[in-house]
One Martini backbone bead per residue (centre of mass of N, CA, C, O) as a GRO file, in nm:
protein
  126
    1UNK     BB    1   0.100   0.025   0.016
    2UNK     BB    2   0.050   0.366  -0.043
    3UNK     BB    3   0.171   0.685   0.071
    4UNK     BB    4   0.058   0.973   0.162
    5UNK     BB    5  -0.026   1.230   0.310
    6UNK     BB    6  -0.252   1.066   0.412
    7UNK     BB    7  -0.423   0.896   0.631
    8UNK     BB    8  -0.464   0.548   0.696
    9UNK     BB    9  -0.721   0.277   0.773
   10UNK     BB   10  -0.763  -0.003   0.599
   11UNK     BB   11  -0.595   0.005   0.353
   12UNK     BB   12  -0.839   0.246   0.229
   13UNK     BB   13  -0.936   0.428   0.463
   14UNK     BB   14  -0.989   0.713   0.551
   15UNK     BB   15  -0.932   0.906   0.800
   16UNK     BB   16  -1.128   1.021   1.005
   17UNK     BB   17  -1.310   1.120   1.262
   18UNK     BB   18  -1.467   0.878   1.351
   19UNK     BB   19  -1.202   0.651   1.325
   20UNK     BB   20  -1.054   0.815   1.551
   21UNK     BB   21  -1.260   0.784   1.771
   22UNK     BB   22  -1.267   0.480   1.803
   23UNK     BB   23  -0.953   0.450   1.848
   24UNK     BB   24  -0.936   0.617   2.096
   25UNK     BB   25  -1.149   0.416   2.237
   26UNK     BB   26  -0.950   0.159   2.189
   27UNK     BB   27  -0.778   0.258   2.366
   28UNK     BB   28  -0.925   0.338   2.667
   29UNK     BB   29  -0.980   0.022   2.725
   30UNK     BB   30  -0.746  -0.105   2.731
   31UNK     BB   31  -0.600   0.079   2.935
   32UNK     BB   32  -0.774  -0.044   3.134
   33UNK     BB   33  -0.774  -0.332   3.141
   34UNK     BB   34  -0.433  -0.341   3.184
   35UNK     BB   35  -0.521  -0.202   3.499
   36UNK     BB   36  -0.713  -0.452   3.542
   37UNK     BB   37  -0.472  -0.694   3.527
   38UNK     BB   38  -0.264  -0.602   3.736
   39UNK     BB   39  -0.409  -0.596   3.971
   40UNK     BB   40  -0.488  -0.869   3.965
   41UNK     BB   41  -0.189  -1.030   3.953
   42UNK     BB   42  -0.108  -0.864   4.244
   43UNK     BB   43  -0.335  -1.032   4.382
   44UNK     BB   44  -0.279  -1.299   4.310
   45UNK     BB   45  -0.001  -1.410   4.424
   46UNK     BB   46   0.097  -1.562   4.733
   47UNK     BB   47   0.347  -1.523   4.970
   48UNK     BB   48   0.492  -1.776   5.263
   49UNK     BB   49   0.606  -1.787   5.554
   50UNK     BB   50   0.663  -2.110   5.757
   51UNK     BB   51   0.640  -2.267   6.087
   52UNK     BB   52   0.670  -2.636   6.141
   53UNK     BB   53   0.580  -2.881   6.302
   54UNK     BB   54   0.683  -3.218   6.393
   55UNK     BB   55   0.483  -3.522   6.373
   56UNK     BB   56   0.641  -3.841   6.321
   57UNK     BB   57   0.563  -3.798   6.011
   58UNK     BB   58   0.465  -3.756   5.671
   59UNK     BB   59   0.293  -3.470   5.769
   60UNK     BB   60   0.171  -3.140   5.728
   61UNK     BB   61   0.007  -2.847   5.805
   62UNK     BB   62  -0.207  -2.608   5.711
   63UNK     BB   63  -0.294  -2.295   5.691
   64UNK     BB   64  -0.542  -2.116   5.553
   65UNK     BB   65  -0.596  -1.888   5.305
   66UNK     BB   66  -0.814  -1.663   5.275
   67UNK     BB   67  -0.921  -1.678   4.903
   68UNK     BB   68  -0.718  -1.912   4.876
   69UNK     BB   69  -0.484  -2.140   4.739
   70UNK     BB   70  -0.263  -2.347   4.749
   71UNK     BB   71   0.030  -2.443   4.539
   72UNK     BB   72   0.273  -2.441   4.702
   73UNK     BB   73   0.578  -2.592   4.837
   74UNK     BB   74   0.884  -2.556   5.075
   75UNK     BB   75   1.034  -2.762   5.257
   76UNK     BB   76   1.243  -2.741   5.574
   77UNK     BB   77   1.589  -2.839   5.752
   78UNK     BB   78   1.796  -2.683   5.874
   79UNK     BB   79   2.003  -2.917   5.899
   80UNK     BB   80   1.930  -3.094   5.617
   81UNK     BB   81   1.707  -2.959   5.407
   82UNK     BB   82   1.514  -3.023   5.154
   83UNK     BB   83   1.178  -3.107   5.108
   84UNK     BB   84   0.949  -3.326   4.953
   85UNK     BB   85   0.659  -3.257   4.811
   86UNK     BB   86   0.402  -3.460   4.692
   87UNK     BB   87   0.154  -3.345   4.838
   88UNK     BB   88  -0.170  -3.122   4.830
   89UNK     BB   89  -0.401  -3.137   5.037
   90UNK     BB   90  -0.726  -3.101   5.157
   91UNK     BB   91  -0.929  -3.135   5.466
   92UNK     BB   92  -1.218  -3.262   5.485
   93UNK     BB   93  -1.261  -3.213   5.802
   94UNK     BB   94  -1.125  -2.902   5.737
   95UNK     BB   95  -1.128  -2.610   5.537
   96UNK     BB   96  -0.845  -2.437   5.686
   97UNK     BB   97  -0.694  -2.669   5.570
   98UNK     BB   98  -0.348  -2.847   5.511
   99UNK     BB   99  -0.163  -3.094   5.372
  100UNK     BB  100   0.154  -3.205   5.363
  101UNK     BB  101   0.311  -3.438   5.169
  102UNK     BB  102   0.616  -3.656   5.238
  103UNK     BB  103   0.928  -3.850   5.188
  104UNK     BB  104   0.941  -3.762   5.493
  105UNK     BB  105   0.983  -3.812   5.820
  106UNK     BB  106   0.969  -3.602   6.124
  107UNK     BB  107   1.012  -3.475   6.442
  108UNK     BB  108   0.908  -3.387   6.681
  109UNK     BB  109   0.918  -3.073   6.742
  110UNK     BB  110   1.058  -3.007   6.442
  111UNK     BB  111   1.178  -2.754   6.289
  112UNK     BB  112   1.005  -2.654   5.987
  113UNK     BB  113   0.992  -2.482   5.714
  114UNK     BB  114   0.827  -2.244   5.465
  115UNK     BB  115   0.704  -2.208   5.156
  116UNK     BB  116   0.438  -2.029   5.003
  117UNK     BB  117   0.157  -2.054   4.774
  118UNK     BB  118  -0.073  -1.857   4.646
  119UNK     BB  119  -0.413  -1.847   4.449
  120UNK     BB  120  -0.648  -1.714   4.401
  121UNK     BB  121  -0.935  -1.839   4.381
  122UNK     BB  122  -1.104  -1.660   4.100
  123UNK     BB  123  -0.869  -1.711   3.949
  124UNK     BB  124  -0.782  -1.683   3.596
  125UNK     BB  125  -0.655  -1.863   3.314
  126UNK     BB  126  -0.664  -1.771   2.959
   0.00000   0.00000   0.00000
């Protein structure tokens, strides 16, 4: 396509005054859109940090954090190093709680770390 002086948009079509108003009003809904993704995504996932006590099993408890969802955990053990969580279940009898089971027991009321990822309950990924 071939510039002249006038400018186009869509082919053949001259930016008219209409066309121009439009335009400007799809950059003003994007820039809304893309203003309320940050936000969203701002609040999508929270970390934190737990410590916890050792049960004696290869499981620890978590408490859950009112409007998200566990998504990841990695436990330590300050003197022997880092636990591989197996499994994130949601406790059936308590929905405040969360179970990690892991690949090994570890002695009562040893204090474990917990590094944990939450993702808010009604965040969607399209």
């Amino acid at each position: 396509m071939a510039y002249t002086k006038k400018t186009w948009v869509k082919g053949s079509t001259p930016l008219s005054a209409e066309n121009f108003n439009h335009m400007e009003q799809g950059i003003a809904d994007a820039h809304t859109e893309i203003t309320q993704l940050n936000s969203d995504l701002k609040n999508a996932l929270v970390t934190q940090y737990a410590e916890l006590n050792g049960t004696g099993n290869n499981y620890f408890y978590v408490d859950r954090k009112q409007g998200y969802r566990l998504s990841s955990a990695i436990l330590h053990v300050y003197d022997t190093g880092y636990i591989r969580v197996e499994a994130i279940s949601q406790e059936v009898n308590n929905e405040n709680c969360y179970v990690l089971w892991t690949n090994n027991s570890y002695p009562q009321n040893k204090k474990i770390g917990c590094d944990l990822v939450w993702i808010k309950e009604n965040f969607l990924w399209n």
